[in-house]
Coordinates of C-alpha atoms in Angstrom, one line a residue:
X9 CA -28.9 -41.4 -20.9
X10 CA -27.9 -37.7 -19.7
X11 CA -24.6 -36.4 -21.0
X12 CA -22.8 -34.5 -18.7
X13 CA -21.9 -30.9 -19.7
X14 CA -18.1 -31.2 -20.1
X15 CA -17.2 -27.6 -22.2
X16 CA -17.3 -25.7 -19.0
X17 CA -15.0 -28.2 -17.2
X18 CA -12.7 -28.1 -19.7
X19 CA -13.1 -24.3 -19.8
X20 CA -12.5 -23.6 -15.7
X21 CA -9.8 -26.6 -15.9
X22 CA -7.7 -24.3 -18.5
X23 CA -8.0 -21.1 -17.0
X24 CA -7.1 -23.1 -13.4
X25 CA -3.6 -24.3 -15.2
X26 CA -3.6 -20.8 -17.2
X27 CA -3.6 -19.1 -13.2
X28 CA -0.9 -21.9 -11.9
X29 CA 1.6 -21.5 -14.8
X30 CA 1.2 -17.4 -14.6
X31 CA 2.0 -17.6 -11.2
X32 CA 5.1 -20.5 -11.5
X33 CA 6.3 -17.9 -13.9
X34 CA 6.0 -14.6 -11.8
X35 CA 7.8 -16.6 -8.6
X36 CA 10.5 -18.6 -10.6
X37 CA 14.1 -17.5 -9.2
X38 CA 16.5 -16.5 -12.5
X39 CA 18.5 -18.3 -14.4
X40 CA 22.1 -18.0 -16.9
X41 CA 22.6 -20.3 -19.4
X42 CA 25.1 -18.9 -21.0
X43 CA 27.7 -15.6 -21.3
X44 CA 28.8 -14.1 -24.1
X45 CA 32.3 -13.6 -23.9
X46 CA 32.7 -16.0 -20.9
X47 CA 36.5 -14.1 -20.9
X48 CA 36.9 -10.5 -21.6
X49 CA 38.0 -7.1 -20.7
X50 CA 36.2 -4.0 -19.1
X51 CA 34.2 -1.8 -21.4
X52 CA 33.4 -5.0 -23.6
X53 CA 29.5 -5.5 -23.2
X54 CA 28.7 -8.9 -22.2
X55 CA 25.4 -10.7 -22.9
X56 CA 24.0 -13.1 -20.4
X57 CA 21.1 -15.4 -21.3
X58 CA 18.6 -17.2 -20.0
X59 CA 14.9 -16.8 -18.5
X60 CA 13.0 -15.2 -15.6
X61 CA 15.0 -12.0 -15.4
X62 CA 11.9 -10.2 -15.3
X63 CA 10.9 -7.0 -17.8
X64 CA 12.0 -4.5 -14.6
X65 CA 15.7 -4.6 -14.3
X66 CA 16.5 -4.9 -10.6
X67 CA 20.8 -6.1 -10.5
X68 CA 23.5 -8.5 -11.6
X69 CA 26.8 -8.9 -9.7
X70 CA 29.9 -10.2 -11.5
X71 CA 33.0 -11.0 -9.7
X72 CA 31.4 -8.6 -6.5
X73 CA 31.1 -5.4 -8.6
X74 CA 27.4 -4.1 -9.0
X75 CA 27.3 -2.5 -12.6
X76 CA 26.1 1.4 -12.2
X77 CA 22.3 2.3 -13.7
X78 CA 24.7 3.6 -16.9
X79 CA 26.2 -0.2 -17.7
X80 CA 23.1 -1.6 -18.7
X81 CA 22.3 -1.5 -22.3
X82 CA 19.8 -3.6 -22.4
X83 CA 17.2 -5.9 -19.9
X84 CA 14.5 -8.4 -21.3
X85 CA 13.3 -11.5 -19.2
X86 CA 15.6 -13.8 -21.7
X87 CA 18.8 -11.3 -22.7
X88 CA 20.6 -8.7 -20.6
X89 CA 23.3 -6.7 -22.0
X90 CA 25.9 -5.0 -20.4
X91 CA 29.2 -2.9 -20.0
X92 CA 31.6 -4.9 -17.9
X93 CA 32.9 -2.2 -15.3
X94 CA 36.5 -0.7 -14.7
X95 CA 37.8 -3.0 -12.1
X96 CA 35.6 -6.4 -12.6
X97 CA 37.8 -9.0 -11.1
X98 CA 37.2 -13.0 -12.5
X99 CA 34.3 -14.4 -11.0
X100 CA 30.9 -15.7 -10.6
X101 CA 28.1 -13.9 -12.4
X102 CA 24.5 -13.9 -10.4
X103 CA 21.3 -12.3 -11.7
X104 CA 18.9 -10.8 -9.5
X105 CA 14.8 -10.4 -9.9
X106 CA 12.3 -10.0 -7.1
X107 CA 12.3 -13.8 -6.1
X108 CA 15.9 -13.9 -5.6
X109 CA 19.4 -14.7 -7.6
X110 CA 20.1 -16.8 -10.1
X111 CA 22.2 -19.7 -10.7
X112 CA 26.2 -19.2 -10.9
X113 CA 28.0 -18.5 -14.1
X114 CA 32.1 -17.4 -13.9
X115 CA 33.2 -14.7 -15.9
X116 CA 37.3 -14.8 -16.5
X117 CA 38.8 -11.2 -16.7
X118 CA 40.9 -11.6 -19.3
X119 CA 43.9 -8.9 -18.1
X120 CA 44.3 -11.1 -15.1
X121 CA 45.2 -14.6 -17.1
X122 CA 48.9 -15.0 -16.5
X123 CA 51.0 -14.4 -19.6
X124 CA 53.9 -16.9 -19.5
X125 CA 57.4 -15.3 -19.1
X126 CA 56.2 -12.2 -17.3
X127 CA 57.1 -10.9 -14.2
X128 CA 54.0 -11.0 -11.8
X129 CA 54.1 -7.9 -10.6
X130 CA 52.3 -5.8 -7.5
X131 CA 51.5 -8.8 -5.4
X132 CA 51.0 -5.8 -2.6
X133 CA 47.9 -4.8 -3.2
X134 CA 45.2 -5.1 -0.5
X135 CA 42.7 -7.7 -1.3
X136 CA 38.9 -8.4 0.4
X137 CA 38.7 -12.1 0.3
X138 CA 35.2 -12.0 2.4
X139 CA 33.0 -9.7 4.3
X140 CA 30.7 -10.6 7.5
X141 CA 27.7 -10.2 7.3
X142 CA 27.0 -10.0 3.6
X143 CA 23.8 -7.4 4.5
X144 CA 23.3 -4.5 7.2
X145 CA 21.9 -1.5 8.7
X146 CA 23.5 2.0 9.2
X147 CA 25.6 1.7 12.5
X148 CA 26.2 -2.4 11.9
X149 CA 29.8 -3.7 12.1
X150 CA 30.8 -5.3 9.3
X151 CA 34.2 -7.3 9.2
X152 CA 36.4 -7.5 6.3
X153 CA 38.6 -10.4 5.4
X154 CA 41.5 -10.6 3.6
X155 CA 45.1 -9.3 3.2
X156 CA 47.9 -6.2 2.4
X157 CA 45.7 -3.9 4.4
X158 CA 48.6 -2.7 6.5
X159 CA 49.1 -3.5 10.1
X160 CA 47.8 -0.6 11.2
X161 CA 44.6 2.1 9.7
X162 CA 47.3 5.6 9.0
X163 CA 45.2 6.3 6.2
X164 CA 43.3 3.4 5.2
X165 CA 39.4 4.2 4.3
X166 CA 36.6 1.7 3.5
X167 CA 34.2 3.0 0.8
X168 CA 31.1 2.1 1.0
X169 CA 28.3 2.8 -2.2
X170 CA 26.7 6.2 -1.7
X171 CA 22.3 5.7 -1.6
X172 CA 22.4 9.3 -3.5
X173 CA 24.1 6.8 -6.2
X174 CA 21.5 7.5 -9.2
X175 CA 21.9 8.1 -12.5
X176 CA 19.7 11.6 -12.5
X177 CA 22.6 12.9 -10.4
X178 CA 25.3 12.3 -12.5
X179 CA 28.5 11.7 -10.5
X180 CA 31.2 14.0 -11.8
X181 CA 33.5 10.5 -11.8
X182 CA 34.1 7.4 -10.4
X183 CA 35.3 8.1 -6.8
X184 CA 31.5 10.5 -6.6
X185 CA 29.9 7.3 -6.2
X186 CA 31.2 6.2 -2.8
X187 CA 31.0 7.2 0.5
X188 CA 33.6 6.8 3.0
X189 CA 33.8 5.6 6.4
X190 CA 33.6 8.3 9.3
X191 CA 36.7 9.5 11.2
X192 CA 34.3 11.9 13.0
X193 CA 31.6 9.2 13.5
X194 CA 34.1 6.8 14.9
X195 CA 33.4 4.1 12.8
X196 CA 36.1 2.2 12.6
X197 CA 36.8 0.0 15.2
X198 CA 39.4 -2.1 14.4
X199 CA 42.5 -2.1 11.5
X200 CA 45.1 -5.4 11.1
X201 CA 46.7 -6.4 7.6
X202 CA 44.4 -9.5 7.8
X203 CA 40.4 -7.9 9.1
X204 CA 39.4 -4.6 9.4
X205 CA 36.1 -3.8 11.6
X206 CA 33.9 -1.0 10.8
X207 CA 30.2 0.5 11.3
X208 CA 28.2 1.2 7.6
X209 CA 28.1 4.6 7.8
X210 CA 25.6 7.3 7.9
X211 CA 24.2 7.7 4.1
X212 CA 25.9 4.3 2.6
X213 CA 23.7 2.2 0.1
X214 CA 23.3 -1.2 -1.2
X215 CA 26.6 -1.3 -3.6
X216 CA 30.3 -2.1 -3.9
X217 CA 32.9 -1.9 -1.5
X218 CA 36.4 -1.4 -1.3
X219 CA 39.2 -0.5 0.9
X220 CA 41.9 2.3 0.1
X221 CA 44.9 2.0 1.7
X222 CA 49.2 3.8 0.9
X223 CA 49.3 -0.1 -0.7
X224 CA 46.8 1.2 -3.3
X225 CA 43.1 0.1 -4.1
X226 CA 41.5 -3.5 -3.2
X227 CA 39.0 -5.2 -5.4
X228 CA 35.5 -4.1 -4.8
X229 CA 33.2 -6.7 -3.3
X230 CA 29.2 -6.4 -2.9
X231 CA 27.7 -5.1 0.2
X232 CA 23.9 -5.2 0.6
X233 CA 22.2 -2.1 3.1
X234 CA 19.1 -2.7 4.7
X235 CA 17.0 0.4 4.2
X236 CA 13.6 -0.3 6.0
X237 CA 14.4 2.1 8.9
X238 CA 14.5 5.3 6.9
X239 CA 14.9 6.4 3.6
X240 CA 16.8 9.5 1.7
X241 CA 16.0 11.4 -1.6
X242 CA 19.0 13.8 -2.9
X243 CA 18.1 16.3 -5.6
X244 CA 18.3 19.9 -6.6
X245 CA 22.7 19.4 -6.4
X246 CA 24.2 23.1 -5.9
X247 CA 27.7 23.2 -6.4
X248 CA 29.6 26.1 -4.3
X249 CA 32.9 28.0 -5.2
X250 CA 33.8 29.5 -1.7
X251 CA 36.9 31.2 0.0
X252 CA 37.0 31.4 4.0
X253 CA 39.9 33.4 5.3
X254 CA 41.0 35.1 8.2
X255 CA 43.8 37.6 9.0
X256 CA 46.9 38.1 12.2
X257 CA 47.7 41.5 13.2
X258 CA 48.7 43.3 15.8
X259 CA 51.7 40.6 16.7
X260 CA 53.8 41.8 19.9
X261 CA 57.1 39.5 20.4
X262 CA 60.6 38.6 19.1
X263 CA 60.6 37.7 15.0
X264 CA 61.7 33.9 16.7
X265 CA 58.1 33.1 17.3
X266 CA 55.7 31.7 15.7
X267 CA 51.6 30.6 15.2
X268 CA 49.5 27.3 14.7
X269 CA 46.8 28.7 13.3
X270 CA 43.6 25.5 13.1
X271 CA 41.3 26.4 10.4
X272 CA 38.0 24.8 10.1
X273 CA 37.9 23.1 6.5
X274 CA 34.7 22.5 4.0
X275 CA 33.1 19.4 5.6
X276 CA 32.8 15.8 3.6
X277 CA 29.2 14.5 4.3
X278 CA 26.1 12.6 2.6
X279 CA 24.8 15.7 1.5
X280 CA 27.9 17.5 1.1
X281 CA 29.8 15.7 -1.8
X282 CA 33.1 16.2 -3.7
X283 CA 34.9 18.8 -1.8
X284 CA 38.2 20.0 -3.1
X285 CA 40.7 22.3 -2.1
X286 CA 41.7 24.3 -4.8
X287 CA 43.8 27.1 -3.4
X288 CA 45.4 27.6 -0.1
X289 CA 48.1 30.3 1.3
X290 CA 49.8 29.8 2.9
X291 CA 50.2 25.8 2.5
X292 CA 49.1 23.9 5.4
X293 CA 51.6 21.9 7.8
X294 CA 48.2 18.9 7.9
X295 CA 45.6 19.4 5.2
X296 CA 42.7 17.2 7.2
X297 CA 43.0 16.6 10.7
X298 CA 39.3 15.8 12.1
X299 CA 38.5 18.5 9.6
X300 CA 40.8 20.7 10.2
X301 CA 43.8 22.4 8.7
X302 CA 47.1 23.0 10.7
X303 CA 48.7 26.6 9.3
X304 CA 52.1 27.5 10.8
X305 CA 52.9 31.1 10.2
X306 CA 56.7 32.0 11.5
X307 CA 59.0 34.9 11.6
X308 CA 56.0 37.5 12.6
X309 CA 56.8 41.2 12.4
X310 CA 55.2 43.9 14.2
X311 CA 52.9 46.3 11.9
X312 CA 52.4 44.0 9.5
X313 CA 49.3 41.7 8.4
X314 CA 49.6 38.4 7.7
X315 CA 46.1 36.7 5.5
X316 CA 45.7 32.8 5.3
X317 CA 43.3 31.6 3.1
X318 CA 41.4 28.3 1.4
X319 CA 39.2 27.7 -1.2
X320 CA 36.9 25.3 -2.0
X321 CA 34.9 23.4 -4.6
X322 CA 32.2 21.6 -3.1
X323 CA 28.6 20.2 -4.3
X324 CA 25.5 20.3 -1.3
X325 CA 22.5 18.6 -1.9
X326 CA 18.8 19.1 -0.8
X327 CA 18.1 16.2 1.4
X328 CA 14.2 14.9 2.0
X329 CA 14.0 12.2 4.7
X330 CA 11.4 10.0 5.6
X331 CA 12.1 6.9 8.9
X332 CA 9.8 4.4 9.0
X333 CA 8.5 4.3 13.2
X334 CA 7.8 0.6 12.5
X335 CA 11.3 -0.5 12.4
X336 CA 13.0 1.6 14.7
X337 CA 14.8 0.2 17.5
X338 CA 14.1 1.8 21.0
X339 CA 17.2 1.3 22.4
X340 CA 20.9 2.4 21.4
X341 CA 23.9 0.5 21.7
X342 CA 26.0 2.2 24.7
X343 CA 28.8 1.2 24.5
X344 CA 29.7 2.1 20.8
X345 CA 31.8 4.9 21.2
X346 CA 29.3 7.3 18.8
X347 CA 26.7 7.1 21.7
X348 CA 29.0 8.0 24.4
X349 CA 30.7 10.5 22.9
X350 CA 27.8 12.6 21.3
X351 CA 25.6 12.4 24.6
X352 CA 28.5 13.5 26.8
X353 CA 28.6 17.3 28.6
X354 CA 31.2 19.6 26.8
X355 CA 32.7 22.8 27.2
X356 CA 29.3 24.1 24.8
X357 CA 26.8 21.6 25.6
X358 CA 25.6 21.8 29.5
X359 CA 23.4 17.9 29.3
X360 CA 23.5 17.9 32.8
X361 CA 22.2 21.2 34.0
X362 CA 19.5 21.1 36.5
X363 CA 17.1 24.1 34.0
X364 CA 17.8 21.4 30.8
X365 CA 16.9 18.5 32.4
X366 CA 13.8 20.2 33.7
X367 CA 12.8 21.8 30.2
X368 CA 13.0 17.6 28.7
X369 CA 10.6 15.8 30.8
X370 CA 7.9 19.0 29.8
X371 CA 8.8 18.2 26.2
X372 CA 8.7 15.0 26.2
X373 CA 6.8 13.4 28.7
X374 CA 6.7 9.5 29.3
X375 CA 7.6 9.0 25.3
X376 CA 10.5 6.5 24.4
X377 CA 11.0 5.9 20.8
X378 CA 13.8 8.1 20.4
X379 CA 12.7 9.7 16.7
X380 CA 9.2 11.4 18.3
X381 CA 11.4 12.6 21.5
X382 CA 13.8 14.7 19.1
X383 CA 10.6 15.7 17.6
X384 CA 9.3 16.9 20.4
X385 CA 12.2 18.6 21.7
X386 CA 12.9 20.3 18.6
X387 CA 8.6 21.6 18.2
X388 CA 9.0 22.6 22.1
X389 CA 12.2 24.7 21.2
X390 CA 10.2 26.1 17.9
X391 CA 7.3 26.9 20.0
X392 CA 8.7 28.5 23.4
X393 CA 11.9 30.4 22.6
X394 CA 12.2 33.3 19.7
X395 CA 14.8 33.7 17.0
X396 CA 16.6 36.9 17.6
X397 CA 19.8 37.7 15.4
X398 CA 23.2 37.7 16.8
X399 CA 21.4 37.3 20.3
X400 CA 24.4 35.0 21.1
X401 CA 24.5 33.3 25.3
X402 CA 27.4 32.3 26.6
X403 CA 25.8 29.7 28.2
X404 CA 23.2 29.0 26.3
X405 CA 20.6 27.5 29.5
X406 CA 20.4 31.4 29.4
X407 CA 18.4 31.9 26.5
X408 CA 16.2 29.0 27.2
X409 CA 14.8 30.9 30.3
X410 CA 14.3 34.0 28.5
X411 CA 13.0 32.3 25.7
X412 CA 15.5 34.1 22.9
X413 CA 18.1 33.4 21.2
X414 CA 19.9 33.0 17.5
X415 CA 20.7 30.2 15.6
X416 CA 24.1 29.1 18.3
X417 CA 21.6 29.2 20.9
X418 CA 18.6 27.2 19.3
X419 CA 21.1 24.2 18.0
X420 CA 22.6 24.0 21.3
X421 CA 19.6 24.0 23.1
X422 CA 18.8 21.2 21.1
X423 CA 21.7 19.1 21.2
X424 CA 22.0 19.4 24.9
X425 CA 18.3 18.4 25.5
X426 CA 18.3 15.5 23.0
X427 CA 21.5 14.5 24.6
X428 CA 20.3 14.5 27.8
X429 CA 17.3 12.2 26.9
X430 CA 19.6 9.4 26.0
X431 CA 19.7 10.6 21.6
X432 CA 23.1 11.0 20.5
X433 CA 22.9 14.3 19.2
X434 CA 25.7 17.0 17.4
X435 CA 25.6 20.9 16.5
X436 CA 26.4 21.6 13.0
X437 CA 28.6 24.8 12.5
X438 CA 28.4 26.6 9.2
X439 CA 27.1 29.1 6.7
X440 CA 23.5 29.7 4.9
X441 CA 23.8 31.2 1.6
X442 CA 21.5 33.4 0.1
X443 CA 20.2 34.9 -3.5
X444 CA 22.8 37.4 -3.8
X445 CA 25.7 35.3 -2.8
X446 CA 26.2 36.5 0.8
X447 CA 27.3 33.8 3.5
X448 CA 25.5 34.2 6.6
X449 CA 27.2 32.2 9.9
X450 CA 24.7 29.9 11.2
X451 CA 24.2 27.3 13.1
X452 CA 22.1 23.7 12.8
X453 CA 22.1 20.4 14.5
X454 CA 21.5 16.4 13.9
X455 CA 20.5 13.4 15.9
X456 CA 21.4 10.0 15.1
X457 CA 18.8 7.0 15.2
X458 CA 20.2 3.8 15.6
X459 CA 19.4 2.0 11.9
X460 CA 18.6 5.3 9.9
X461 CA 21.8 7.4 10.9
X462 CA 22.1 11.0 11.0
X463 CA 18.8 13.6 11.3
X464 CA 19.5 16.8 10.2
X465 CA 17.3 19.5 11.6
X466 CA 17.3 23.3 11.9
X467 CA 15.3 24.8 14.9
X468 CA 16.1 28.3 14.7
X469 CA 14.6 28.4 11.2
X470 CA 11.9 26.1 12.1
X471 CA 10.5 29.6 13.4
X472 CA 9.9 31.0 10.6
X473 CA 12.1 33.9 10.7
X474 CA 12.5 36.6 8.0
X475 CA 16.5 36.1 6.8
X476 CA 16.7 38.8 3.5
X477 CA 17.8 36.9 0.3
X478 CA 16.8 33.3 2.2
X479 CA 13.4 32.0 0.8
X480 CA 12.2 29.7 3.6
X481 CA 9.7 26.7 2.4
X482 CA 5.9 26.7 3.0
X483 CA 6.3 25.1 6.2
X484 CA 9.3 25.7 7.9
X485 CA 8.6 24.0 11.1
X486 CA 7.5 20.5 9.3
X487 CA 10.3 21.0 6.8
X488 CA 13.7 21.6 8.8
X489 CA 12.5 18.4 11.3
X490 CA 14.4 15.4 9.0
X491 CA 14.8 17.6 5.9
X492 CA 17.6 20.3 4.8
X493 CA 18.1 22.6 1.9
X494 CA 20.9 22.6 0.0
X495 CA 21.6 26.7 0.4
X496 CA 24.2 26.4 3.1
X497 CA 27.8 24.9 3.5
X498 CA 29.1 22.6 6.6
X499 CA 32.6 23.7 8.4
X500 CA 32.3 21.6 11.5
X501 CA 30.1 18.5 13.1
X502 CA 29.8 18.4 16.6
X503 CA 32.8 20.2 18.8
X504 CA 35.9 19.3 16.8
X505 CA 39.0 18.3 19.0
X506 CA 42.3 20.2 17.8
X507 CA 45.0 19.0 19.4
X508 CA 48.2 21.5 21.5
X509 CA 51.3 21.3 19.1
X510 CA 53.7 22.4 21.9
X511 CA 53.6 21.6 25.2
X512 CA 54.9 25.5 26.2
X513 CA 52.5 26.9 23.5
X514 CA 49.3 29.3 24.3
X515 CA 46.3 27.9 23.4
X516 CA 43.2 30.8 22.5
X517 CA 39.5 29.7 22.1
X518 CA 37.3 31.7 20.1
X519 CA 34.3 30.3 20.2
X520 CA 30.8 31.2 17.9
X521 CA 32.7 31.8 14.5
X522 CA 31.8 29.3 11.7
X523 CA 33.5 26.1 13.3
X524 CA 33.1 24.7 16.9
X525 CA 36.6 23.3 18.0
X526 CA 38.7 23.6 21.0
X527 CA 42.2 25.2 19.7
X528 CA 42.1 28.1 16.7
X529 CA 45.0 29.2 17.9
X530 CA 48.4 28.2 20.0
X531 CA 51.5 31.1 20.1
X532 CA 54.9 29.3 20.4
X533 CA 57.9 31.5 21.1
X534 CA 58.8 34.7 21.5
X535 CA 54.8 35.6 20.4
X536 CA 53.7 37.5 23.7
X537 CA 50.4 38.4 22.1
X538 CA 48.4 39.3 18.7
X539 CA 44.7 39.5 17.6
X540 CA 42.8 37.9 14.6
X541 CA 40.1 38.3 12.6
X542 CA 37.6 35.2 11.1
X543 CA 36.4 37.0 8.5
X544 CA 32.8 35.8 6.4
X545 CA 32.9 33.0 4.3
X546 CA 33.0 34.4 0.3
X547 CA 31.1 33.0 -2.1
X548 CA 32.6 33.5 -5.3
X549 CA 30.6 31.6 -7.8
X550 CA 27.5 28.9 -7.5
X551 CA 26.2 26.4 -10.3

């Protein structure tokens, strides 16, 4: 009788049910069994149990609100610990690993348990009840539920998380970790005391969300991004301490007159975080109007100079961006009012000129993915025309036939020609800042891809010009296509719309200083006529 060999059955039968159990473990979903306190307070750490929560930490929700990276005290694939966050409302508790979420467990905040003969106060509050969808991409509409948002937006904002949200920045506080909604992007699309409609802005991460409105704060709910169009890496944080200023003189009319002044403000933005004003004079009439400030200066006299002045604290951010060609859509949404507005002609912007439209089809050819036509507009810009300081067109078509121009001329070359290929597309008005603290007026653009958001790029520098005190990187021309340095500060996106205080007032346009906008001026009264002077940005101090 033969005996069969059985030891290396039994040997490949174990390591068969070894390989299944590994890889039941690796794809098992997490789960709670318990927390510890199930009721408590923010700032108490809480301790959830159970398995498959993985040795890499990935998230928990509780009640909505994502923890930050600087909550989390401890993650094993049995225990996590925890600081509760400021804010946590009573709710469920879900853990998250790479197979999905967990099982729910409610948490009970422990300050919102009614206390029996106390007055229940502040019923007025807004509240998010639900969001739809739960996940999107940059431009989606999202649609919040709920209630006390006010009948009507006034100043209402939706914060969304910030994707620069990482603990190697280090926020300076709480409100650093959001990004809101954009005014200049048109976002919001709709505003009732029961839903509010906007589009996830340009720069917004997976995170909480919450709206802010003269009712007070709402609870903050969970709202996933979908990143696989592009990505964004903030670093090297600079943070600016800058006066702009500018000065009336020369006023001719009765002492009964009187000046709006609209002066172009520090711009909020992904990359340009945390602006304050910290000093103005003379005190503004509107602090923020689509980025702009309204100054009323009365009782002029003749001989006499009158100075208004801001200052700023601001942060600006190196920005490295990377879109992945895969997931890009070809074709914009046109009837969202971004895409109409920023591929319309303006006073600055000729899209419909005979010479621009001619100049497109050589740069780009038969291509239609919109992110390798701004590419090739902006390398045919970089590549036929030559940056010349201060060589400033009026109408800028000009330049692109003699094939010069400075940094007013290259951005608006680009914005026209991306705009007349169908890319929504703005000019960026500002200041570059270099080594020994002197601001230089300059000008840069960005194009928005449907998905990913805002571009930023800089054509005039993508020449590789010599700017004294401004290090340019290795490769400009690669560099300043998707990427930005964070050695310049942002007065104005796209051609800012003031708006005529007085229907008898005298509008003046003075176009190519460090803002684009249609009114700086309007003389009401007796004010027959004066003359002003935009004078350089200062930079007092950087950190």
């Amino acid at each position: 009788m033969i005996r069969k060999p059985t030891v290396p059955f039994l040997l490949f039968g174990g390591i068969l049910l070894l390989l299944l159990s590994i890889h039941t473990i690796s794809s098992i979903k997490p789960h709670i069994t318990s927390l510890e306190p199930s009721v408590g307070v923010p700032g108490q750490t809480l301790t959830i149990r159970g398995w498959g929560f993985g040795d890499e930490r990935i998230r928990i929700t509780m009640g909505g609100v994502l923890p930050p990276s600087s909550s989390y005290e401890e993650w094993s694939p049995t225990r996590i610990r925890v600081r509760i966050p400021p804010d946590t409302p009573s709710g469920l508790v879900y853990v998250f690993n790479k197979n999905g979420k967990s099982n729910p467990v409610l948490f009970t905040n422990a300050e919102e348990i009614p206390v029996p003969a106390q007055e229940v106060k502040d019923l007025g509050f807004p509240k998010i009840t639900s969001i739809e969808p739960e996940k999107g991409a940059v431009g989606d509409v999202v649609t919040i539920y709920g209630r006390n948002f006010g009948v009507s937006r006034g100043n209402g904002i939706v914060y969304f998380s910030w994707t620069g949200n990482t603990a190697s920045l280090q926020p300076k506080d709480k409100m650093s970790l959001y990004l809101a909604a954009s005014e200049v992007d048109l976002d919001y699309e709709g505003w009732s005391d029961t839903e509010i409609r906007v589009r996830i802005p340009s720069g917004a991460g997976s995170g909480n969300l919450f709206v802010l409105s003269d009712k007070g704060s709402s609870n903050a709910v969970y709202f996933e991004v979908d990143g696989s169009v592009s990505s964004t890496v903030y670093k090297e944080k600079r943070t600016y301490t800058v006066r702009s200023s500018m000065s009336i003189q020369n006023v001719v009319g009765r002492e009964d007159g009187g000046l709006y002044l609209w002066v172009p403000r520090v711009q909020e933005g992904p990359n340009q975080r945390d602006v304050q004003l910290i000093e103005q004079d003379p005190k503004a009439e509107i602090e923020n109007y689509n980025g702009l400030m309204l100054v009323f200066l009365k009782n002029l006299l003749p001989n006499r100079t009158y100075r208004v002045a801001q200052t700023f604290l601001l942060d600006r951010y190196e920005i490295e961006t990377r879109v992945n060609l895969q997931k890009l859509k070809t074709e914009y949404d046109r009837t969202r009012p971004l895409y109409q507005v920023y591929t319309a002609e303006n006073a600055v912007t000729p899209v419909k000129d005979p010479e621009i439209k001619k100049h497109v089809e050589l740069a780009i050819g038969k291509e239609k993915l919109p992110y390798v036509k701004a590419q090739k507009i902006y390398l045919y810009l970089t590549q036929k025309v030559r940056f010349i300081p201060n060589q400033t067109y009026r109408y800028i078509v000009q330049g692109l036939q003699e094939g010069r121009g400075d940094s007013y001329t290259f951005a608006l070359l680009f914005v026209a020609m991306a705009r007349n290929s169908g890319i929504p597309a703005r000019t960026i008005a500002g200041y570059l800042v270099t080594d020994t603290k002197q601001a230089l007026p300059h000008f840069w653009c960005e194009f928005y891809l449907e998905g990913a958001g805002w571009i930023e790029v800089d054509p005039s520098l993508g020449t590789s010009p010599a700017i004294e005190g401004f290090k340019l990187p290795l490769d400009p021309r690669t560099y300043y296509f998707g990427n930005m340095d964070n050695r310049r500060i942002a007065f104005s996106r796209g051609l800012v719309q003031a708006k005529r205080i007085s229907p008898y007032g005298r509008t003046i346009e003075q176009p190519e200083i460090h803002s684009l906008q249609t009114i700086y001026a309007e003389a009401v009264g007796g004010i027959r006529s004066f003359s002003s002077t935009w004078n350089n940005l200062e930079v007092i101090g950087i950190y």
